[in-house]
mmCIF file of C-alpha atoms and ligand atoms in Angstrom:
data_model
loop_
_atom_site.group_PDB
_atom_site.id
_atom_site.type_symbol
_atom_site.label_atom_id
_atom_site.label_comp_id
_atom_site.label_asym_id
_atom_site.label_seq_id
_atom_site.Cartn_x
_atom_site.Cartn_y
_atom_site.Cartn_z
ATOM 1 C CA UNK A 2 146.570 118.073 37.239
ATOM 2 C CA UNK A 3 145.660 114.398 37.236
ATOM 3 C CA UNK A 4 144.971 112.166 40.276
ATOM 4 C CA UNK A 5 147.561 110.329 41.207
ATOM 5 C CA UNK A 6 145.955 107.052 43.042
ATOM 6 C CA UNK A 7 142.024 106.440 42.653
ATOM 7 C CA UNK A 8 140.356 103.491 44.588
ATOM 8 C CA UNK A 9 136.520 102.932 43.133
ATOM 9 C CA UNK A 10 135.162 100.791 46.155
ATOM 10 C CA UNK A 11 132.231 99.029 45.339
ATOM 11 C CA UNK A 12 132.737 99.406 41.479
ATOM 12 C CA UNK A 13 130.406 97.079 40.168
ATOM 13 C CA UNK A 14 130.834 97.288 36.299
ATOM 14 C CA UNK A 15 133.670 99.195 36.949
ATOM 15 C CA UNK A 16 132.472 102.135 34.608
ATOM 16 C CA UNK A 17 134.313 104.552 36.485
ATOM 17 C CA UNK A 18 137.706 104.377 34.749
ATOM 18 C CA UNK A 19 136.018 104.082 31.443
ATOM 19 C CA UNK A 20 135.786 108.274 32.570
ATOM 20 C CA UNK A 21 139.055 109.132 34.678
ATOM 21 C CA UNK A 22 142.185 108.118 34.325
ATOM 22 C CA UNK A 23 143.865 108.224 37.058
ATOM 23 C CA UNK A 24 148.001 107.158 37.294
ATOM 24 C CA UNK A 25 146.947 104.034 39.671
ATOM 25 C CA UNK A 26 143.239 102.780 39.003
ATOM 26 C CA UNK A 27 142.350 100.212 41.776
ATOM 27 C CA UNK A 28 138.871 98.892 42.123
ATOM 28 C CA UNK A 29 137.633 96.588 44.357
ATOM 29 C CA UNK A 30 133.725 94.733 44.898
ATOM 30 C CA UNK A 31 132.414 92.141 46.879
ATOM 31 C CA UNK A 32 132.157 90.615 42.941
ATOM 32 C CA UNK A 33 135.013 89.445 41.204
ATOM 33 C CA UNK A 34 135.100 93.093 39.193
ATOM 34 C CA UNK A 35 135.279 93.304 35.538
ATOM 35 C CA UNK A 36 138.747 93.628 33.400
ATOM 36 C CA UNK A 37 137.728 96.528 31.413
ATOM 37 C CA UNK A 38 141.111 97.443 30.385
ATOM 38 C CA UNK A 39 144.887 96.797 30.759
ATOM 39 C CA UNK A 40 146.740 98.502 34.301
ATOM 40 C CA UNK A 41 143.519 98.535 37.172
ATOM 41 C CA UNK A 42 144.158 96.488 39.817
ATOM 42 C CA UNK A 43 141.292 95.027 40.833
ATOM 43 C CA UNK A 44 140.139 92.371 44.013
ATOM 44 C CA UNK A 45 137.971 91.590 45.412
ATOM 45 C CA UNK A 46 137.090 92.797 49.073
ATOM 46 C CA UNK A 47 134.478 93.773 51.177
ATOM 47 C CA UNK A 48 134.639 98.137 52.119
ATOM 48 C CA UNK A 49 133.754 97.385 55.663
ATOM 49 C CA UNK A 50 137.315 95.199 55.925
ATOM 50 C CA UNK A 51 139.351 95.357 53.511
ATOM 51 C CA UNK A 52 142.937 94.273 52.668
ATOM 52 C CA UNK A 53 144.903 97.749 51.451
ATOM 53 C CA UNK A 54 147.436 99.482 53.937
ATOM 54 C CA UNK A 55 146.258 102.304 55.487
ATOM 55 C CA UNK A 56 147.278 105.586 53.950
ATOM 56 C CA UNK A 57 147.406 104.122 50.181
ATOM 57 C CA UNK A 58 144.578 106.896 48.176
ATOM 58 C CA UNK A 59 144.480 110.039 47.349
ATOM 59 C CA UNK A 60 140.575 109.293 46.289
ATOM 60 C CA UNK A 61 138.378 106.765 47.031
ATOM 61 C CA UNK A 62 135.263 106.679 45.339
ATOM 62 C CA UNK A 63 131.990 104.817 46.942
ATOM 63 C CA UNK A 64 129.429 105.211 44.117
ATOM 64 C CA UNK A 65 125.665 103.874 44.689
ATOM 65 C CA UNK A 66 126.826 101.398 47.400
ATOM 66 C CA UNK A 67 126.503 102.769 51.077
ATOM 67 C CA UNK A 68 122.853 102.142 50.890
ATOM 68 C CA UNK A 69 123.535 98.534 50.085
ATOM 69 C CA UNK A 70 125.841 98.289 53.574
ATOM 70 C CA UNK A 71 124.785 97.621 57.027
ATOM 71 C CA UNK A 72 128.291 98.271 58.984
ATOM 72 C CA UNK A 73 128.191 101.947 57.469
ATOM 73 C CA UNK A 74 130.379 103.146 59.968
ATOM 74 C CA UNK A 75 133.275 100.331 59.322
ATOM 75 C CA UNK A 76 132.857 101.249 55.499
ATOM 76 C CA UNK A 77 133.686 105.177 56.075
ATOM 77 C CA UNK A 78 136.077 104.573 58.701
ATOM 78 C CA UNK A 79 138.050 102.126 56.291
ATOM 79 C CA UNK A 80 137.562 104.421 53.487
ATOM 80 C CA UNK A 81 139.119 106.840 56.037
ATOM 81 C CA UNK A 82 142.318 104.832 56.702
ATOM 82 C CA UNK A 83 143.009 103.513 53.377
ATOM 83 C CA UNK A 84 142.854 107.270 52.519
ATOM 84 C CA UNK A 85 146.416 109.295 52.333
ATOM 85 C CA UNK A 86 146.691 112.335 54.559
ATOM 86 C CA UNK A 87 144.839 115.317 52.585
ATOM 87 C CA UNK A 88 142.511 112.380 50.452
ATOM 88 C CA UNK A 89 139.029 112.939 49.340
ATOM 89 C CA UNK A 90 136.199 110.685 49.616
ATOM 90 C CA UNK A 91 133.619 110.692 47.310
ATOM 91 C CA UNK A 92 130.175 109.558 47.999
ATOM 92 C CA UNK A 93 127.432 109.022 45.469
ATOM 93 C CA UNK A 94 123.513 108.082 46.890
ATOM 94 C CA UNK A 95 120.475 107.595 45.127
ATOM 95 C CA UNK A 96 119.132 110.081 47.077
ATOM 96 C CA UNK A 97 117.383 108.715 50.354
ATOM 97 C CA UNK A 98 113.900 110.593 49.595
ATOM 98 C CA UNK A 99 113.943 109.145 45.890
ATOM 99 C CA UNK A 100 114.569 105.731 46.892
ATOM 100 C CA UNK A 101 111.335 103.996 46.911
ATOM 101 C CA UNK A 102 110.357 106.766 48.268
ATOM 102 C CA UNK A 103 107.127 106.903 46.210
ATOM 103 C CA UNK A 104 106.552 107.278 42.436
ATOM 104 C CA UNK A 105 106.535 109.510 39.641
ATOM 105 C CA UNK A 106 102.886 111.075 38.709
ATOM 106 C CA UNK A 107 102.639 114.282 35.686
ATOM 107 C CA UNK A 108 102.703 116.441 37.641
ATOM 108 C CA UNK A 109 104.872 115.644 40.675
ATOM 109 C CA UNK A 110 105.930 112.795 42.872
ATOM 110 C CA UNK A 111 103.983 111.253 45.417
ATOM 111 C CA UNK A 112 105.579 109.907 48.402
ATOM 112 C CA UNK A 113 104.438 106.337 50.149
ATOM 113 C CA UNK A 114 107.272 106.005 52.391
ATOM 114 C CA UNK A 115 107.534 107.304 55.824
ATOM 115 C CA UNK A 116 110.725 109.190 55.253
ATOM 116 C CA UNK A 117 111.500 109.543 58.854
ATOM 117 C CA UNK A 118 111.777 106.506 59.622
ATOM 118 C CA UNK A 119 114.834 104.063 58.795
ATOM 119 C CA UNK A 120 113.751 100.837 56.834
ATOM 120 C CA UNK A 121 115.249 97.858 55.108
ATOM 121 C CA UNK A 122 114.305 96.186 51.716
ATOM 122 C CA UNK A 123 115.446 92.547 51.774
ATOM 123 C CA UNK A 124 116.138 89.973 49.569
ATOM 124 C CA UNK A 125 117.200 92.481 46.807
ATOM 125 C CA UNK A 126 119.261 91.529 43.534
ATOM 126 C CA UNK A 127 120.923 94.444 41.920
ATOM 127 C CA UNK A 128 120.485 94.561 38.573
ATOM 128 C CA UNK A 129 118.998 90.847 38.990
ATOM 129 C CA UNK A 130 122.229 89.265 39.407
ATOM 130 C CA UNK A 131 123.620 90.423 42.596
ATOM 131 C CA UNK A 132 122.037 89.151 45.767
ATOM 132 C CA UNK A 133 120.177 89.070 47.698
ATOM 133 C CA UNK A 134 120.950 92.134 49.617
ATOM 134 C CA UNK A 135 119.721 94.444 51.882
ATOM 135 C CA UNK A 136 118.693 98.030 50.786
ATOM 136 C CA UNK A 137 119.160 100.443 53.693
ATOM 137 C CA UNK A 138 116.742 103.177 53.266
ATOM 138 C CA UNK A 139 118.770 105.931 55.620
ATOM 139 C CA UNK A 140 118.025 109.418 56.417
ATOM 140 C CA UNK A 141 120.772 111.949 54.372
ATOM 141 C CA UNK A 142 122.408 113.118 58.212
ATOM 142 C CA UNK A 143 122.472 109.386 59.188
ATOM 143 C CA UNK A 144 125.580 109.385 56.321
ATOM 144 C CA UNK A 145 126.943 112.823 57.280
ATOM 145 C CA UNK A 146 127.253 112.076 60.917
ATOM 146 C CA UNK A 147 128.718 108.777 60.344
ATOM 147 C CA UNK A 148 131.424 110.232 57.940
ATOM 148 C CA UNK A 149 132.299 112.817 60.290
ATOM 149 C CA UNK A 150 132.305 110.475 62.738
ATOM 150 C CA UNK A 151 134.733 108.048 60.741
ATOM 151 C CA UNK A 152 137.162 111.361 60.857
ATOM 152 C CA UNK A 153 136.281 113.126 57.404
ATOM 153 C CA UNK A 154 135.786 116.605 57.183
ATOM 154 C CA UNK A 155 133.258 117.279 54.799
ATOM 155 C CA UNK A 156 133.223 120.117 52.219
ATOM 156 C CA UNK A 157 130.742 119.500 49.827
ATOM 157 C CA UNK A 158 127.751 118.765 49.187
ATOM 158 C CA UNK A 159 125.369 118.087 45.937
ATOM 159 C CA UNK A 160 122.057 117.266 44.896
ATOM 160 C CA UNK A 161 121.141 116.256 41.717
ATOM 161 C CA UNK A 162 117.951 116.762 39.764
ATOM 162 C CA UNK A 163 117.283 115.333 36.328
ATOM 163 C CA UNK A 164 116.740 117.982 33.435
ATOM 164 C CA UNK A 165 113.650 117.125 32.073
ATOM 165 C CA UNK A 166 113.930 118.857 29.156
ATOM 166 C CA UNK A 167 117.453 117.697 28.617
ATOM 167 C CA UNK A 168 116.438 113.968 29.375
ATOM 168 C CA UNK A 169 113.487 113.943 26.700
ATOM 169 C CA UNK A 170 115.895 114.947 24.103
ATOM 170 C CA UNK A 171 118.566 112.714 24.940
ATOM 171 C CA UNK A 172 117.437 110.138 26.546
ATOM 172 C CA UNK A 173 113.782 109.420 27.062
ATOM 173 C CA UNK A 174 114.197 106.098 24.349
ATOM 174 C CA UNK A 175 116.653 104.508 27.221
ATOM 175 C CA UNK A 176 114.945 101.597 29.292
ATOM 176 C CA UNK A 177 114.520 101.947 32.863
ATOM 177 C CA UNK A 178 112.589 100.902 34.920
ATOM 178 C CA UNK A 179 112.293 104.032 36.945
ATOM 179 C CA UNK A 180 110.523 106.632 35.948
ATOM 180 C CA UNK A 181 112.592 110.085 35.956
ATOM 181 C CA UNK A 182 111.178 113.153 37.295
ATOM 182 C CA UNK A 183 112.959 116.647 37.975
ATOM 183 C CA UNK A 184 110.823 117.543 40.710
ATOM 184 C CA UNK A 185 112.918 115.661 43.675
ATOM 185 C CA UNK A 186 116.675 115.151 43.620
ATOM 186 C CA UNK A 187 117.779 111.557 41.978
ATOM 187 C CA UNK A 188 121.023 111.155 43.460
ATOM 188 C CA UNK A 189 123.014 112.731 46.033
ATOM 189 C CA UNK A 190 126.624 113.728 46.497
ATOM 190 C CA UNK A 191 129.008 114.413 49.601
ATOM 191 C CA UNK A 192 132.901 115.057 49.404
ATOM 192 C CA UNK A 193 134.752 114.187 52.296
ATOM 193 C CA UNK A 194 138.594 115.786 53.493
ATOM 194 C CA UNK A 195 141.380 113.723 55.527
ATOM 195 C CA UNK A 196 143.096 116.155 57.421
ATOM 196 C CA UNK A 197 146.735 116.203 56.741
ATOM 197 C CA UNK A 198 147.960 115.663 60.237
ATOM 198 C CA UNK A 199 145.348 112.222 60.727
ATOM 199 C CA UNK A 200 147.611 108.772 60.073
ATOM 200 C CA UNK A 201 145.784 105.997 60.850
ATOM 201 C CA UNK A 202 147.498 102.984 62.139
ATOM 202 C CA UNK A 203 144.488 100.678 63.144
ATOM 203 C CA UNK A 204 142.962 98.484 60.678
ATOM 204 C CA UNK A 205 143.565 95.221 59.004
ATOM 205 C CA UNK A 206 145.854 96.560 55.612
ATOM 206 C CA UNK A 207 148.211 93.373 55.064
ATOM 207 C CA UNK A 208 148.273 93.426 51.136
ATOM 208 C CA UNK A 209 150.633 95.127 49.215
HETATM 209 C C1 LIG B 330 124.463 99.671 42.513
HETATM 210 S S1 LIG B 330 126.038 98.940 42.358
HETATM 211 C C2 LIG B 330 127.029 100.369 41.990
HETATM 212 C C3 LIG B 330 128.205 100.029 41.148
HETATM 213 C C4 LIG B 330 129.053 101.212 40.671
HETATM 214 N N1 LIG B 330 129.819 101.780 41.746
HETATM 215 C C5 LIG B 330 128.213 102.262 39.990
HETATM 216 O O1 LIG B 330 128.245 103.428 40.368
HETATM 217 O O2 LIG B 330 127.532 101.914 39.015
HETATM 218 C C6 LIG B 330 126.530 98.566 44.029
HETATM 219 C C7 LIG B 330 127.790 97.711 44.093
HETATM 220 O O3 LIG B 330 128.223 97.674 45.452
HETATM 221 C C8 LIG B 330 128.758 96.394 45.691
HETATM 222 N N2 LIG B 330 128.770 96.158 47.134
HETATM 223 C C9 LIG B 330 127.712 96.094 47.983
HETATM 224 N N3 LIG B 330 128.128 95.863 49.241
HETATM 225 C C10 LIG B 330 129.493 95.796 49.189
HETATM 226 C C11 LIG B 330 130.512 95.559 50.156
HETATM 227 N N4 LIG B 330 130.206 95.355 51.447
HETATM 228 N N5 LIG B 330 131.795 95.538 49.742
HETATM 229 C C12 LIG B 330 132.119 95.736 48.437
HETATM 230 N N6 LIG B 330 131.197 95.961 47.472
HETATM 231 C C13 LIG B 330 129.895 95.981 47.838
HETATM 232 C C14 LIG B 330 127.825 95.451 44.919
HETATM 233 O O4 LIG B 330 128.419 94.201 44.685
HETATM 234 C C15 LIG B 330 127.581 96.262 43.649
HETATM 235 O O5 LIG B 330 128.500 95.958 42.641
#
């Protein structure tokens, strides 16, 4: 069964449609996003505001960008109402407790970040080019509570380890300048629900 209408909020290179396709591919950044090929709509708008009538997704995709956010709540609860009745949410992290948490070491990873506190990393430029922003180092609950809050009910949950062995093979020769390990979890993934009977009629939703 394919998915009918797919917003990728936050999309960046807009990679995401390069791997779904979706019968309506929006995708939206606070960057004018890329034109990768012919039929996504694309703007550009900011998740904690944005232009799209409420009710317009069956899935809206937030990959790698709620740590860059500092109204999380307005992002998940506009997620939430440009969200059909019965959408889905999906939320990628790099996980909260890799995140600068520390660094890699042979045998292990060695934290130097006080992981129960919240902290902010200013003056960062993603990839070099876009910036400065603010990394929000949050706890994982902080972005559970705040999606339930926003209305979602969520139903699943993920995190995901490298494969070491796997990664040598494949991909060990690829530049980064992290270094991997499979001893915490790298990123982080949550799945979200809008219950059928919730139609939001709040929010700012004036484009077509
Ligand atoms: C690390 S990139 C992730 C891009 C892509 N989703 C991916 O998975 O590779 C984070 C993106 O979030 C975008 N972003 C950050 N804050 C945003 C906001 N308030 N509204 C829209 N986009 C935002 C940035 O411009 C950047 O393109």
């Amino acid at each position: 069964m394919s998915t009918k209408c797919v917003l990728d909020a936050g999309c960046g290179t807009g990679w995401l449609f390069d791997e779904l396709s979706p019968s309506e591919a929006w995708q939206c950044d606070l960057a004018p996003p890329p034109s990768r090929r012919a039929g996504i709509r694309s703007s550009r708008e900011d998740i904690t505001s944005m232009s799209y009538p409420s009710g317009t997704f069956d899935v809206v995709v937030s990959s790698l960008v709620l740590m860059w956010v500092s109204e999380l709540s307005a992002a998940l609860r506009e997620f939430h109402r440009v969200a059909k009745p019965g959408g889905r949410l999906v939320v990628a992290l790099v996980h909260p407790y890799f995140a600068h948490a520390g660094h890699v070491v042979s045998d292990g990873f060695v934290i130097n970040r006080d992981l129960s506190q919240e902290q902010e990393l200013s003056d960062y430029f993603i990839s070099g080019v876009v910036g400065p922003l603010t990394y929000y180092h949050r706890r994982p609950e902080t972005y559970y509570n705040e999606a339930l809050l926003a209305g979602w009910r969520l139903t699943h949950f993920l995190d995901w380890f490298v494969d070491m062995e796997h990664y040598e093979r494949f991909a060990a020769d690829r530049r980064t300048a992290t270094r991997r390990t499979g001893w915490v979890p790298t990123f982080t993934f949550f799945v979200g629900e809008k219950d059928l009977s919730d139609v939001d009629t709040s929010g700012s939703g004036d484009a077509g």
